[in-house]
Coordinates of C-alpha atoms in Angstrom, one line a residue:
G1 CA 93.7 -47.2 9.8
G2 CA 90.4 -47.9 7.8
E3 CA 87.6 -45.5 7.5
G4 CA 85.7 -44.1 10.6
C5 CA 88.6 -45.1 13.0
G6 CA 89.3 -41.2 14.0
K7 CA 92.4 -40.7 12.4
S8 CA 91.7 -36.9 11.7
T9 CA 90.6 -36.3 15.2
Q10 CA 93.6 -37.8 16.7
I11 CA 96.3 -36.2 14.3
A12 CA 94.6 -33.1 15.2
N13 CA 94.8 -33.6 19.0
L14 CA 98.4 -34.6 18.7
A15 CA 99.4 -31.7 16.8
A16 CA 97.6 -29.8 19.6
H17 CA 99.4 -31.3 22.2
L18 CA 103.0 -31.1 20.5
K19 CA 102.3 -27.3 20.0
S20 CA 101.3 -27.0 23.8
L21 CA 104.9 -28.2 24.6
G22 CA 106.6 -25.5 22.2
F23 CA 107.2 -27.5 19.2
S24 CA 106.6 -26.4 15.6
V25 CA 104.3 -28.7 13.8
V26 CA 103.1 -29.2 10.5
Q27 CA 99.8 -31.2 9.9
T28 CA 98.8 -32.5 6.6
R29 CA 97.1 -35.3 4.7
E30 CA 97.5 -37.8 1.9
P31 CA 96.3 -37.8 -0.7
G32 CA 96.6 -34.0 -0.5
G33 CA 99.0 -31.2 1.1
T34 CA 99.7 -29.3 -1.8
P35 CA 97.3 -27.7 -4.6
V36 CA 98.4 -30.5 -7.1
A37 CA 97.9 -33.0 -4.5
E38 CA 94.7 -31.7 -3.3
A39 CA 93.3 -31.8 -6.9
L40 CA 94.5 -35.5 -7.4
R41 CA 92.8 -36.2 -4.1
Q42 CA 89.4 -35.5 -5.9
V43 CA 90.3 -37.7 -8.5
V44 CA 90.9 -40.7 -6.3
L45 CA 88.1 -40.1 -3.6
T46 CA 85.2 -39.3 -6.0
G47 CA 83.5 -41.1 -9.1
N48 CA 81.3 -43.8 -7.1
D49 CA 80.0 -45.3 -10.3
Q50 CA 83.4 -45.8 -12.0
P51 CA 85.1 -49.3 -11.7
S52 CA 88.0 -49.8 -9.7
D53 CA 91.4 -49.4 -11.5
P54 CA 94.0 -50.2 -8.5
M55 CA 96.9 -49.3 -10.9
G56 CA 95.5 -45.9 -11.9
E57 CA 94.5 -45.3 -8.2
F58 CA 98.2 -45.9 -7.3
L59 CA 100.0 -44.0 -10.0
I60 CA 97.8 -41.0 -9.0
M61 CA 98.6 -41.7 -5.4
C62 CA 102.2 -41.7 -6.4
A63 CA 102.0 -38.4 -8.3
A64 CA 100.4 -36.6 -5.4
R65 CA 102.7 -38.2 -2.8
R66 CA 105.9 -36.9 -4.8
S67 CA 104.5 -33.6 -4.8
H68 CA 103.5 -33.9 -1.2
C69 CA 106.9 -35.0 0.0
R70 CA 109.1 -32.6 -2.2
D71 CA 107.0 -29.4 -1.4
V72 CA 105.7 -29.9 2.1
I73 CA 107.1 -33.1 4.2
I74 CA 110.6 -32.9 3.4
P75 CA 111.1 -29.2 3.3
A76 CA 109.3 -29.0 6.9
L77 CA 111.6 -31.8 8.1
T78 CA 114.8 -29.8 7.0
K79 CA 113.5 -27.1 9.1
G80 CA 113.1 -28.9 12.2
H81 CA 109.3 -29.0 12.4
W82 CA 107.2 -32.0 13.5
V83 CA 105.6 -33.4 10.4
L84 CA 102.0 -35.3 11.3
V85 CA 100.4 -37.0 8.3
D86 CA 96.9 -38.4 8.0
R87 CA 97.8 -41.3 6.1
F88 CA 101.0 -42.1 4.0
Y89 CA 102.4 -44.5 1.9
D90 CA 101.5 -47.8 4.2
S91 CA 97.8 -47.2 3.0
S92 CA 98.9 -47.7 -0.5
W93 CA 100.1 -51.1 0.2
V94 CA 97.1 -51.8 1.8
Y95 CA 94.2 -50.5 -0.6
Q96 CA 96.1 -50.9 -3.7
G97 CA 98.4 -54.0 -3.0
F98 CA 96.8 -56.3 -0.2
V99 CA 93.2 -55.7 -0.8
Q100 CA 93.1 -54.9 -4.7
G101 CA 95.9 -57.2 -5.9
L102 CA 98.8 -55.0 -7.1
D103 CA 102.1 -56.5 -6.2
T104 CA 103.0 -55.3 -2.7
K105 CA 107.0 -55.6 -3.2
W106 CA 106.6 -53.4 -6.4
I107 CA 104.8 -50.5 -4.5
D108 CA 107.1 -50.5 -1.6
Q109 CA 109.9 -50.0 -4.4
M110 CA 107.6 -47.2 -6.1
N111 CA 107.0 -45.6 -2.7
E112 CA 110.8 -45.6 -2.1
R113 CA 111.5 -43.8 -5.3
V114 CA 108.8 -41.6 -4.9
T115 CA 109.7 -40.2 -1.3
D116 CA 113.1 -40.0 -2.0
G117 CA 113.7 -42.9 0.8
L118 CA 111.7 -41.0 3.4
V119 CA 110.6 -43.5 6.4
P120 CA 108.3 -42.3 9.0
G121 CA 109.3 -42.2 12.4
L122 CA 106.4 -43.6 13.9
T123 CA 103.1 -44.9 12.4
V124 CA 100.1 -45.4 14.3
L125 CA 97.4 -47.8 13.4
L126 CA 94.1 -47.1 14.8
D127 CA 92.4 -50.9 14.5
G128 CA 88.8 -51.4 15.0
D129 CA 85.9 -53.5 13.8
P130 CA 84.6 -52.1 10.4
A131 CA 81.4 -53.0 11.4
L132 CA 81.5 -50.8 14.5
T133 CA 83.7 -48.1 12.8
I134 CA 81.8 -47.3 9.6
E135 CA 78.4 -47.3 11.5
R136 CA 80.1 -44.6 14.0
L137 CA 81.4 -42.7 10.7
K138 CA 77.7 -42.7 9.7
E139 CA 76.4 -41.5 13.0
R140 CA 78.9 -38.4 12.7
G141 CA 77.1 -37.4 9.5
E142 CA 80.7 -36.8 7.9
S143 CA 80.8 -36.4 4.4
T144 CA 81.7 -39.8 2.4
N145 CA 84.2 -40.7 -0.3
R146 CA 83.9 -43.8 -2.7
F147 CA 85.9 -46.0 -0.2
D148 CA 83.5 -45.2 2.7
V149 CA 80.7 -46.6 1.0
K150 CA 82.2 -49.9 -0.4
P151 CA 80.7 -53.2 0.9
L152 CA 81.4 -54.5 4.7
R153 CA 83.9 -57.3 3.2
F154 CA 86.1 -54.5 1.5
H155 CA 86.7 -52.8 4.9
Q156 CA 87.3 -56.1 6.5
K157 CA 90.1 -56.8 4.4
V158 CA 91.4 -53.3 4.8
R159 CA 91.9 -54.1 8.4
Q160 CA 93.3 -57.5 7.7
G161 CA 95.9 -55.6 5.4
F162 CA 96.8 -52.9 7.9
L163 CA 97.5 -55.5 10.3
K164 CA 99.5 -57.8 7.9
R165 CA 101.5 -54.4 7.1
T166 CA 102.0 -54.0 10.8
E167 CA 103.6 -57.3 11.3
L168 CA 105.9 -56.9 8.3
V169 CA 107.1 -53.5 8.8
N170 CA 108.0 -54.4 12.7
K171 CA 109.9 -57.5 11.6
K172 CA 111.7 -55.3 9.5
T173 CA 112.0 -51.9 11.5
P174 CA 110.9 -52.8 15.3
K175 CA 108.4 -50.4 16.7
R176 CA 107.9 -48.3 13.6
M177 CA 104.4 -49.3 13.7
A178 CA 102.0 -49.1 16.9
V179 CA 98.4 -50.4 16.9
I180 CA 95.7 -49.0 19.0
D181 CA 92.2 -49.8 19.6
A182 CA 90.0 -47.5 17.7
L183 CA 87.0 -48.3 19.8
Y184 CA 88.6 -46.8 22.9
S185 CA 87.3 -43.3 23.9
M186 CA 88.8 -40.2 22.0
D187 CA 90.4 -39.1 25.3
E188 CA 91.8 -42.8 25.9
I189 CA 93.4 -43.0 22.5
S190 CA 94.8 -39.5 22.7
S191 CA 96.6 -40.2 25.8
I192 CA 97.9 -43.6 24.7
I193 CA 99.1 -41.8 21.5
Q194 CA 100.9 -38.9 23.4
T195 CA 102.5 -41.5 26.0
I196 CA 104.0 -43.6 22.8
V197 CA 105.4 -40.2 21.3
H198 CA 106.8 -39.2 24.6
K199 CA 108.7 -42.3 25.2
R200 CA 109.9 -42.7 21.6
W201 CA 111.4 -39.2 21.4
G202 CA 112.2 -38.6 25.0
L203 CA 110.0 -35.9 25.5
T204 CA 108.8 -33.9 28.9
H205 CA 105.9 -32.0 29.5
G206 CA 106.3 -28.5 29.5

């Protein structure tokens, strides 16, 4: 989802829930997850005074994602861990593709190569009116990055992009992406996510 939707809170809540059921969980984020990728994260998310370069952004994201997949995600999956990622390649399709104009088919092709064909079992989209979610971000007093401070029209297009991405992905892979209203309460969203995860993988409460 876009900025201020509560992604970090919800991924932490889901990780805690899965751990309470006895599962081993790896919680990570993009860009980031490895020393190399975390360094590249700073390159992408800082520099408010620099003009946008979607091609440069995407190539940096690809380098970070490659490190992340090879060194964290794939090894964890191989060991049987649950892997929860705060953002993944759908965000590149939206931010650098739908919003900033890079060819989205090329982005998908690059992502497939970078991740060695890795596909998420489930992607949760927290969807909310940017006018409200950005204000909520400000009220929380969290530090901002150069995407947070973009004008409202940018965030509105990000929202449109995620909804379009969800539509296209679910036509090809039904139910891979689930949409939840980001303006529900934190507890309501956590409960909905847990229900979706339990149904998808046939989990039972411990």
